């Protein structure tokens, strides 16, 4: 059997963490050489007052020496739609932006990565960069992108602020497309837990499960290394300890901070162990077809996929159980896997998350289309699943008796 010791691990983003760290943003931009910054966010965060909280920091910078806020763009929708990316690119060019500030959840953070890529490559349509749905550019072919870029996540889930991956939804193809490039992540990630305290408990829950899914898929990956395992396992520990706390008490700043760190560690492990990601494969396909929020899709699929593909999780299940605080005694791997799945289902239930997609109108007839969508998703390339398996896992998450 041919084996290789080659692996790749790259932490490119500077990380500033702590309450009120957003106040450092203008100075950080000045250090990056920025003059005209555009703040990108969404309408929900505008209503929540987060946009204003961030924008007003620029009023405090001494006129003439700090970068100025050249504009605010807020029309970003769920799933980083390609049309939003293209509109945002046009806006950035119109206001003469030379720097990008992303404030939001994964959709905003990924949209701004798409904007940065388009500005750098001189594109007007992000879809032109990803005609086949998947673009992977690695170092040294991928070069530094000299556009100052700071990201402030408002959810602890995607970790998109530091990941080399942008997931862009192509509305025409109804497909989640991917750009992977080590230089599209933010130059600096600012993890300010103050900006996550107002996040509703249901979004807190499913974004937390997105981070948990990243960590578990990274840990189970055939490409996992000691580096990715360290990040994945500690992310799992932090989520097990803090998720229910932040769902019950969103004002708990220490727990919010721990979840932001867990999110960042989970995606870092995931990005550099990238191989078999069946949970994400299902979540991408269902999310694109039925417009299910990504974190919610991952939350529902995680235990279902672990039950359906036990062979992927059994080799390292005792370590995963330990990270999840599951008592294992001297039990065999299949018994421990069942206990781990039970623990995940318990977390899902206590966090107020559904165990299936009964809130979405998915019919038995849709399941045939789902098989095709899961098989064609870019995530299926490394780990293709037979139609029977896709159908069996789908049946676990679509309520019985649907027609």
Coordinates of N, CA and C in Angstrom, one line a residue, residues 303-382:
X303 N -25.2 13.1 13.4 CA -25.4 11.8 13.9 C -25.9 10.8 12.9
X304 N -26.7 11.2 11.9 CA -27.3 10.3 10.9 C -26.1 9.7 10.0
X305 N -25.2 10.6 9.7 CA -24.0 10.1 8.9 C -23.1 9.2 9.7
X306 N -22.9 9.5 11.0 CA -22.1 8.7 11.8 C -22.7 7.3 12.0
X307 N -24.0 7.2 12.1 CA -24.7 5.9 12.1 C -24.6 5.2 10.8
X308 N -24.6 5.9 9.7 CA -24.7 5.3 8.4 C -23.3 4.9 7.9
X309 N -22.2 5.5 8.3 CA -20.9 5.2 7.8 C -20.0 5.0 9.0
X310 N -20.2 3.9 9.9 CA -19.5 3.7 11.1 C -18.0 3.5 10.8
X311 N -17.6 2.9 9.7 CA -16.2 2.6 9.4 C -15.3 3.8 9.4
X312 N -15.9 5.0 9.1 CA -15.1 6.2 9.0 C -14.7 6.7 10.4
X313 N -15.5 6.4 11.4 CA -15.3 7.0 12.8 C -14.7 6.0 13.8
X314 N -14.8 4.7 13.5 CA -14.4 3.7 14.5 C -12.9 3.7 14.8
X315 N -11.9 4.0 13.8 CA -10.5 3.8 14.2 C -10.0 4.7 15.3
X316 N -10.6 5.9 15.5 CA -10.1 6.9 16.5 C -11.3 7.2 17.5
X317 N -12.3 6.4 17.6 CA -13.5 6.7 18.3 C -13.2 6.9 19.8
X318 N -12.3 6.2 20.4 CA -12.0 6.4 21.8 C -11.5 7.8 22.2
X319 N -10.6 8.3 21.3 CA -10.2 9.7 21.6 C -11.3 10.7 21.4
X320 N -12.2 10.5 20.4 CA -13.3 11.4 20.2 C -14.2 11.4 21.4
X321 N -14.5 10.1 21.9 CA -15.3 10.0 23.1 C -14.8 10.8 24.3
X322 N -13.5 10.7 24.4 CA -12.8 11.4 25.6 C -13.0 12.9 25.4
X323 N -12.9 13.4 24.2 CA -13.0 14.9 24.0 C -14.5 15.3 24.2
X324 N -15.4 14.4 23.9 CA -16.9 14.7 24.1 C -17.3 14.4 25.6
X325 N -16.4 14.0 26.4 CA -16.7 13.7 27.8 C -17.6 12.5 28.0
X326 N -17.4 11.5 27.1 CA -18.2 10.3 27.2 C -17.4 9.2 27.9
X327 N -18.0 8.6 28.9 CA -17.4 7.5 29.7 C -17.3 6.3 28.9
X328 N -16.1 5.7 28.7 CA -16.0 4.5 27.8 C -15.6 3.3 28.5
X329 N -15.0 3.3 29.7 CA -14.5 2.2 30.4 C -13.6 1.4 29.5
X330 N -13.7 0.1 29.3 CA -12.9 -0.7 28.4 C -13.7 -1.3 27.3
X331 N -14.7 -0.5 26.8 CA -15.7 -1.0 25.8 C -15.0 -1.0 24.4
X332 N -15.6 -1.9 23.6 CA -15.1 -2.0 22.2 C -15.5 -0.8 21.4
X333 N -14.9 -0.6 20.2 CA -15.1 0.6 19.4 C -16.6 0.8 18.9
X334 N -17.3 -0.3 18.5 CA -18.7 -0.1 18.1 C -19.5 0.4 19.2
X335 N -19.3 -0.1 20.4 CA -20.1 0.3 21.6 C -19.8 1.8 21.9
X336 N -18.5 2.2 21.8 CA -18.2 3.6 22.1 C -18.7 4.5 21.0
X337 N -18.7 4.1 19.7 CA -19.3 4.9 18.7 C -20.8 5.2 19.0
X338 N -21.5 4.1 19.4 CA -22.9 4.3 19.7 C -23.1 5.3 20.8
X339 N -22.2 5.3 21.8 CA -22.3 6.2 23.0 C -22.0 7.6 22.5
X340 N -21.1 7.8 21.6 CA -20.7 9.1 21.0 C -21.9 9.7 20.3
X341 N -22.5 8.8 19.4 CA -23.7 9.3 18.7 C -24.8 9.7 19.6
X342 N -25.0 8.9 20.7 CA -26.1 9.3 21.7 C -25.8 10.6 22.3
X343 N -24.5 10.8 22.6 CA -24.1 12.1 23.2 C -24.3 13.3 22.3
X344 N -24.0 13.1 21.0 CA -24.3 14.1 20.0 C -25.8 14.4 19.9
X345 N -26.6 13.3 19.9 CA -28.1 13.5 19.8 C -28.6 14.2 21.0
X346 N -28.0 14.0 22.2 CA -28.4 14.6 23.4 C -28.1 16.1 23.4
X347 N -26.9 16.4 22.9 CA -26.5 17.8 22.7 C -27.4 18.5 21.7
X348 N -27.7 17.9 20.7 CA -28.7 18.4 19.6 C -30.0 18.7 20.3
X349 N -30.5 17.8 21.1 CA -31.8 17.9 21.7 C -31.8 19.0 22.8
X350 N -30.8 19.0 23.6 CA -30.7 20.0 24.7 C -30.5 21.4 24.1
X351 N -29.9 21.5 22.9 CA -29.7 22.8 22.3 C -30.9 23.3 21.6
X352 N -31.9 22.5 21.6 CA -33.2 22.9 20.9 C -33.2 22.7 19.4
X353 N -32.3 21.8 18.9 CA -32.3 21.6 17.5 C -33.1 20.4 17.1
X354 N -33.6 20.5 15.9 CA -34.5 19.3 15.4 C -33.6 18.1 15.1
X355 N -34.2 16.9 15.1 CA -33.5 15.7 14.7 C -33.7 15.4 13.3
X356 N -34.6 16.1 12.6 CA -34.9 15.9 11.2 C -35.3 17.2 10.5
X357 N -35.7 17.1 9.2 CA -36.1 18.3 8.5 C -37.6 18.4 8.3
X358 N -38.4 18.1 9.4 CA -39.8 18.1 9.3 C -40.4 19.5 9.1
X359 N -39.5 20.5 9.3 CA -39.9 21.9 9.1 C -39.8 22.3 7.6
X360 N -39.2 21.4 6.8 CA -39.0 21.7 5.4 C -39.9 20.7 4.6
X361 N -40.5 21.2 3.5 CA -41.3 20.3 2.7 C -40.5 19.5 1.8
X362 N -40.0 18.4 2.3 CA -39.2 17.5 1.4 C -40.0 16.2 1.2
X363 N -40.3 15.9 0.0 CA -41.1 14.7 -0.3 C -40.3 13.5 -0.6
X364 N -41.0 12.3 -0.7 CA -40.3 11.1 -1.1 C -39.7 11.2 -2.5
X365 N -40.5 11.9 -3.3 CA -40.0 12.1 -4.7 C -38.8 13.0 -4.8
X366 N -38.6 13.9 -3.8 CA -37.4 14.7 -3.8 C -36.1 13.8 -3.5
X367 N -36.3 12.7 -2.8 CA -35.1 11.9 -2.4 C -34.4 11.4 -3.6
X368 N -35.1 11.2 -4.7 CA -34.4 10.7 -6.0 C -33.4 11.9 -6.5
X369 N -34.0 13.1 -6.4 CA -33.1 14.2 -6.9 C -32.0 14.5 -5.9
X370 N -32.2 14.2 -4.6 CA -31.2 14.4 -3.6 C -30.0 13.4 -3.9
X371 N -30.3 12.2 -4.3 CA -29.2 11.2 -4.6 C -28.3 11.8 -5.6
X372 N -28.8 12.4 -6.7 CA -28.0 13.0 -7.7 C -27.3 14.2 -7.2
X373 N -27.9 15.1 -6.4 CA -27.3 16.3 -5.9 C -26.1 15.9 -4.9
X374 N -26.3 15.0 -4.1 CA -25.2 14.5 -3.2 C -24.1 14.0 -4.0
X375 N -24.4 13.2 -5.0 CA -23.3 12.6 -5.8 C -22.6 13.6 -6.6
X376 N -23.2 14.7 -7.0 CA -22.6 15.7 -7.9 C -21.9 16.8 -7.1
X377 N -22.2 16.9 -5.8 CA -21.5 17.9 -5.0 C -20.0 17.8 -5.0
X378 N -19.3 18.9 -5.1 CA -17.8 18.8 -5.1 C -17.2 18.0 -4.0
X379 N -17.9 18.0 -2.8 CA -17.4 17.2 -1.7 C -17.4 15.7 -1.9
X380 N -18.1 15.3 -2.9 CA -18.2 13.8 -3.2 C -17.0 13.3 -3.9
X381 N -16.1 14.2 -4.4 CA -15.0 13.7 -5.2 C -14.0 12.8 -4.4
X382 N -13.7 13.2 -3.2 CA -12.8 12.4 -2.3 C -13.5 11.2 -1.7

